[in-house]
Amino acid sequence: MPATTASPLASVTRLLLELGGEAESQLEIAIETLSKRDLKLAFEVISHNVRLEELHDRIKDESIDILSGDLDKTLVRENLAIVKAASHLKRIGEHAANIAKRLQTASGLLPVTPAAQLTRLGLLARQILSECLDAYTRRDRKAATTASRHDREMDDLYSSLLQDLLQHIAADRTHVAVGSEMLFIAKGLERIGDHARSIASVVPDLTGGGK
């Protein structure tokens, strides 16, 4: 586990784990909003983002205080890894909130087939986030590498969705507006996967540095 109760990083590590849990929950609700087209859930996703921002700010403030102390290089490296991971989790929350906002506009108009593909993309993003956070928590380099290998799967699914959306829009120009919203949602889900993999990339900093 990252940091012990006696470590100067114990508090900030605890905050990061809480932030990770909040980000997972927010993404889960965003995906449920997409699959159920439930606008009440969309409001929940957006309001949820406030808590993520609060946790991120606390981590940043505590990390600055920690760095002002007398730490060895290992603890400094771990502290910086926590700050990096927190930044990516904050961005994941922002993307989830933006997805919910897009759904508020387009929910009742989403074509069935592309919407189902969006849900699959969201489920993959959630899987990547869960695996990357688990690898981070366990300081498991092998698991971090495995989680990061979803790149191709995510890219293939994203590319397929883009092609279907463009064909859908071309077949009926009245779908341009809703198609544009779906493109933004798809891009947001892809970016969530990117940020999750970036969290996995800092695991070496928790295990002695290096690749």
PDB file of C-alpha atoms in Angstrom, residues 51-193:
ATOM      1  CA  ARG A  51     -16.332  17.108  -4.232  1.00  0.00           C
ATOM      2  CA  LEU A  52     -13.559  16.059  -6.618  1.00  0.00           C
ATOM      3  CA  GLU A  53     -12.327  19.627  -6.909  1.00  0.00           C
ATOM      4  CA  GLU A  54     -12.325  20.006  -3.126  1.00  0.00           C
ATOM      5  CA  LEU A  55     -10.266  16.837  -2.672  1.00  0.00           C
ATOM      6  CA  HIS A  56      -7.854  17.847  -5.422  1.00  0.00           C
ATOM      7  CA  ASP A  57      -7.298  21.244  -3.821  1.00  0.00           C
ATOM      8  CA  ARG A  58      -6.662  19.651  -0.413  1.00  0.00           C
ATOM      9  CA  ILE A  59      -4.135  17.272  -1.932  1.00  0.00           C
ATOM     10  CA  LYS A  60      -2.374  20.139  -3.662  1.00  0.00           C
ATOM     11  CA  ASP A  61      -2.222  22.226  -0.486  1.00  0.00           C
ATOM     12  CA  GLU A  62      -1.014  19.354   1.702  1.00  0.00           C
ATOM     13  CA  SER A  63       1.573  18.352  -0.892  1.00  0.00           C
ATOM     14  CA  ILE A  64       3.023  21.852  -0.908  1.00  0.00           C
ATOM     15  CA  ASP A  65       3.320  21.731   2.900  1.00  0.00           C
ATOM     16  CA  ILE A  66       4.982  18.308   2.682  1.00  0.00           C
ATOM     17  CA  LEU A  67       7.547  19.510   0.160  1.00  0.00           C
ATOM     18  CA  SER A  68       8.488  22.372   2.465  1.00  0.00           C
ATOM     19  CA  GLY A  69       9.670  19.816   5.028  1.00  0.00           C
ATOM     20  CA  ASP A  70      12.852  17.762   5.215  1.00  0.00           C
ATOM     21  CA  LEU A  71      12.088  14.681   3.079  1.00  0.00           C
ATOM     22  CA  ASP A  72      14.343  12.114   1.466  1.00  0.00           C
ATOM     23  CA  LYS A  73      14.264  11.691  -2.300  1.00  0.00           C
ATOM     24  CA  THR A  74      11.968   8.669  -2.158  1.00  0.00           C
ATOM     25  CA  LEU A  75       9.229  10.537  -0.305  1.00  0.00           C
ATOM     26  CA  VAL A  76       9.609  13.575  -2.565  1.00  0.00           C
ATOM     27  CA  ARG A  77       9.192  11.313  -5.603  1.00  0.00           C
ATOM     28  CA  GLU A  78       6.126   9.649  -4.084  1.00  0.00           C
ATOM     29  CA  ASN A  79       4.609  13.003  -3.189  1.00  0.00           C
ATOM     30  CA  LEU A  80       5.033  14.253  -6.738  1.00  0.00           C
ATOM     31  CA  ALA A  81       3.450  11.023  -8.034  1.00  0.00           C
ATOM     32  CA  ILE A  82       0.432  11.695  -5.816  1.00  0.00           C
ATOM     33  CA  VAL A  83       0.104  15.227  -7.193  1.00  0.00           C
ATOM     34  CA  LYS A  84       0.274  13.922 -10.775  1.00  0.00           C
ATOM     35  CA  ALA A  85      -2.329  11.240 -10.113  1.00  0.00           C
ATOM     36  CA  ALA A  86      -4.620  13.754  -8.399  1.00  0.00           C
ATOM     37  CA  SER A  87      -4.397  16.074 -11.398  1.00  0.00           C
ATOM     38  CA  HIS A  88      -5.444  13.286 -13.760  1.00  0.00           C
ATOM     39  CA  LEU A  89      -8.323  12.286 -11.486  1.00  0.00           C
ATOM     40  CA  LYS A  90      -9.522  15.877 -11.425  1.00  0.00           C
ATOM     41  CA  ARG A  91      -9.504  15.952 -15.229  1.00  0.00           C
ATOM     42  CA  ILE A  92     -11.439  12.676 -15.323  1.00  0.00           C
ATOM     43  CA  GLY A  93     -14.092  14.293 -13.136  1.00  0.00           C
ATOM     44  CA  GLU A  94     -14.244  17.313 -15.425  1.00  0.00           C
ATOM     45  CA  HIS A  95     -14.691  15.114 -18.486  1.00  0.00           C
ATOM     46  CA  ALA A  96     -17.450  13.130 -16.747  1.00  0.00           C
ATOM     47  CA  ALA A  97     -19.241  16.359 -15.825  1.00  0.00           C
ATOM     48  CA  ASN A  98     -18.935  17.665 -19.387  1.00  0.00           C
ATOM     49  CA  ILE A  99     -20.343  14.393 -20.718  1.00  0.00           C
ATOM     50  CA  ALA A 100     -23.331  14.779 -18.400  1.00  0.00           C
ATOM     51  CA  LYS A 101     -23.878  18.339 -19.638  1.00  0.00           C
ATOM     52  CA  ARG A 102     -23.825  17.132 -23.250  1.00  0.00           C
ATOM     53  CA  LEU A 103     -26.353  14.443 -22.373  1.00  0.00           C
ATOM     54  CA  GLN A 104     -28.681  17.036 -20.923  1.00  0.00           C
ATOM     55  CA  THR A 105     -28.814  18.568 -24.384  1.00  0.00           C
ATOM     56  CA  ALA A 106     -28.940  15.426 -26.490  1.00  0.00           C
ATOM     57  CA  SER A 107     -30.373  12.671 -24.269  1.00  0.00           C
ATOM     58  CA  GLY A 108     -33.783  12.326 -25.883  1.00  0.00           C
ATOM     59  CA  LEU A 109     -32.350  12.534 -29.410  1.00  0.00           C
ATOM     60  CA  LEU A 110     -29.528   9.957 -29.267  1.00  0.00           C
ATOM     61  CA  PRO A 111     -29.761   7.395 -32.079  1.00  0.00           C
ATOM     62  CA  VAL A 112     -29.942   3.878 -30.632  1.00  0.00           C
ATOM     63  CA  THR A 113     -26.939   2.213 -32.316  1.00  0.00           C
ATOM     64  CA  PRO A 114     -24.318   4.962 -31.744  1.00  0.00           C
ATOM     65  CA  ALA A 115     -25.652   5.419 -28.203  1.00  0.00           C
ATOM     66  CA  ALA A 116     -25.011   1.742 -27.489  1.00  0.00           C
ATOM     67  CA  GLN A 117     -21.471   2.121 -28.829  1.00  0.00           C
ATOM     68  CA  LEU A 118     -20.958   5.141 -26.599  1.00  0.00           C
ATOM     69  CA  THR A 119     -22.014   3.050 -23.625  1.00  0.00           C
ATOM     70  CA  ARG A 120     -19.490   0.343 -24.562  1.00  0.00           C
ATOM     71  CA  LEU A 121     -16.795   3.007 -24.860  1.00  0.00           C
ATOM     72  CA  GLY A 122     -17.765   4.305 -21.432  1.00  0.00           C
ATOM     73  CA  LEU A 123     -17.629   0.837 -19.896  1.00  0.00           C
ATOM     74  CA  LEU A 124     -14.146   0.336 -21.330  1.00  0.00           C
ATOM     75  CA  ALA A 125     -13.018   3.702 -19.925  1.00  0.00           C
ATOM     76  CA  ARG A 126     -14.393   2.662 -16.534  1.00  0.00           C
ATOM     77  CA  GLN A 127     -12.548  -0.664 -16.714  1.00  0.00           C
ATOM     78  CA  ILE A 128      -9.280   1.075 -17.562  1.00  0.00           C
ATOM     79  CA  LEU A 129      -9.718   3.550 -14.700  1.00  0.00           C
ATOM     80  CA  SER A 130     -10.485   0.771 -12.223  1.00  0.00           C
ATOM     81  CA  GLU A 131      -7.464  -1.294 -13.295  1.00  0.00           C
ATOM     82  CA  CYS A 132      -5.121   1.693 -13.250  1.00  0.00           C
ATOM     83  CA  LEU A 133      -6.246   2.787  -9.785  1.00  0.00           C
ATOM     84  CA  ASP A 134      -5.872  -0.760  -8.521  1.00  0.00           C
ATOM     85  CA  ALA A 135      -2.349  -0.939  -9.949  1.00  0.00           C
ATOM     86  CA  TYR A 136      -1.513   2.392  -8.318  1.00  0.00           C
ATOM     87  CA  THR A 137      -2.892   1.350  -4.936  1.00  0.00           C
ATOM     88  CA  ARG A 138      -0.978  -1.940  -4.981  1.00  0.00           C
ATOM     89  CA  ARG A 139       2.149  -0.372  -6.502  1.00  0.00           C
ATOM     90  CA  ASP A 140       2.008  -3.117  -9.075  1.00  0.00           C
ATOM     91  CA  ARG A 141       4.141  -2.309 -12.133  1.00  0.00           C
ATOM     92  CA  LYS A 142       2.985  -5.365 -14.045  1.00  0.00           C
ATOM     93  CA  ALA A 143      -0.686  -4.534 -13.485  1.00  0.00           C
ATOM     94  CA  ALA A 144      -0.020  -0.915 -14.489  1.00  0.00           C
ATOM     95  CA  THR A 145       1.543  -2.083 -17.759  1.00  0.00           C
ATOM     96  CA  THR A 146      -1.352  -4.459 -18.435  1.00  0.00           C
ATOM     97  CA  ALA A 147      -3.934  -1.741 -17.787  1.00  0.00           C
ATOM     98  CA  SER A 148      -2.113   0.590 -20.149  1.00  0.00           C
ATOM     99  CA  ARG A 149      -2.331  -1.941 -22.978  1.00  0.00           C
ATOM    100  CA  HIS A 150      -6.003  -1.168 -23.545  1.00  0.00           C
ATOM    101  CA  ASP A 151      -4.855   1.615 -25.901  1.00  0.00           C
ATOM    102  CA  ARG A 152      -5.569  -0.356 -29.062  1.00  0.00           C
ATOM    103  CA  GLU A 153      -8.967  -1.566 -27.888  1.00  0.00           C
ATOM    104  CA  MET A 154     -10.001   1.961 -26.930  1.00  0.00           C
ATOM    105  CA  ASP A 155      -8.697   3.422 -30.200  1.00  0.00           C
ATOM    106  CA  ASP A 156     -10.459   0.779 -32.317  1.00  0.00           C
ATOM    107  CA  LEU A 157     -13.773   1.266 -30.560  1.00  0.00           C
ATOM    108  CA  TYR A 158     -13.462   5.050 -30.769  1.00  0.00           C
ATOM    109  CA  SER A 159     -12.620   4.934 -34.499  1.00  0.00           C
ATOM    110  CA  SER A 160     -15.532   2.598 -35.220  1.00  0.00           C
ATOM    111  CA  LEU A 161     -17.897   4.886 -33.353  1.00  0.00           C
ATOM    112  CA  LEU A 162     -16.676   7.952 -35.246  1.00  0.00           C
ATOM    113  CA  GLN A 163     -17.259   6.229 -38.586  1.00  0.00           C
ATOM    114  CA  ASP A 164     -20.777   5.179 -37.596  1.00  0.00           C
ATOM    115  CA  LEU A 165     -21.606   8.666 -36.349  1.00  0.00           C
ATOM    116  CA  LEU A 166     -20.374  10.325 -39.519  1.00  0.00           C
ATOM    117  CA  GLN A 167     -22.388   7.868 -41.635  1.00  0.00           C
ATOM    118  CA  HIS A 168     -25.435   8.531 -39.472  1.00  0.00           C
ATOM    119  CA  ILE A 169     -25.067  12.287 -39.928  1.00  0.00           C
ATOM    120  CA  ALA A 170     -24.470  11.942 -43.674  1.00  0.00           C
ATOM    121  CA  ALA A 171     -27.641   9.866 -44.047  1.00  0.00           C
ATOM    122  CA  ASP A 172     -29.779  12.477 -42.315  1.00  0.00           C
ATOM    123  CA  ARG A 173     -28.533  16.048 -41.991  1.00  0.00           C
ATOM    124  CA  THR A 174     -31.081  16.750 -39.269  1.00  0.00           C
ATOM    125  CA  HIS A 175     -28.824  14.687 -36.996  1.00  0.00           C
ATOM    126  CA  VAL A 176     -25.880  17.076 -37.276  1.00  0.00           C
ATOM    127  CA  ALA A 177     -26.511  18.733 -33.898  1.00  0.00           C
ATOM    128  CA  VAL A 178     -27.016  15.569 -31.887  1.00  0.00           C
ATOM    129  CA  GLY A 179     -24.210  13.861 -33.796  1.00  0.00           C
ATOM    130  CA  SER A 180     -21.859  16.655 -32.795  1.00  0.00           C
ATOM    131  CA  GLU A 181     -22.808  16.191 -29.135  1.00  0.00           C
ATOM    132  CA  MET A 182     -22.123  12.469 -29.434  1.00  0.00           C
ATOM    133  CA  LEU A 183     -18.717  13.166 -30.951  1.00  0.00           C
ATOM    134  CA  PHE A 184     -17.840  15.366 -27.974  1.00  0.00           C
ATOM    135  CA  ILE A 185     -19.046  12.645 -25.580  1.00  0.00           C
ATOM    136  CA  ALA A 186     -16.949  10.009 -27.359  1.00  0.00           C
ATOM    137  CA  LYS A 187     -13.873  12.241 -27.229  1.00  0.00           C
ATOM    138  CA  GLY A 188     -14.442  12.845 -23.521  1.00  0.00           C
ATOM    139  CA  LEU A 189     -14.582   9.106 -22.838  1.00  0.00           C
ATOM    140  CA  GLU A 190     -11.413   8.561 -24.843  1.00  0.00           C
ATOM    141  CA  ARG A 191      -9.646  11.268 -22.827  1.00  0.00           C
ATOM    142  CA  ILE A 192     -10.782   9.624 -19.590  1.00  0.00           C
ATOM    143  CA  GLY A 193      -9.005   6.475 -20.736  1.00  0.00           C
TER     144      GLY A 193
END
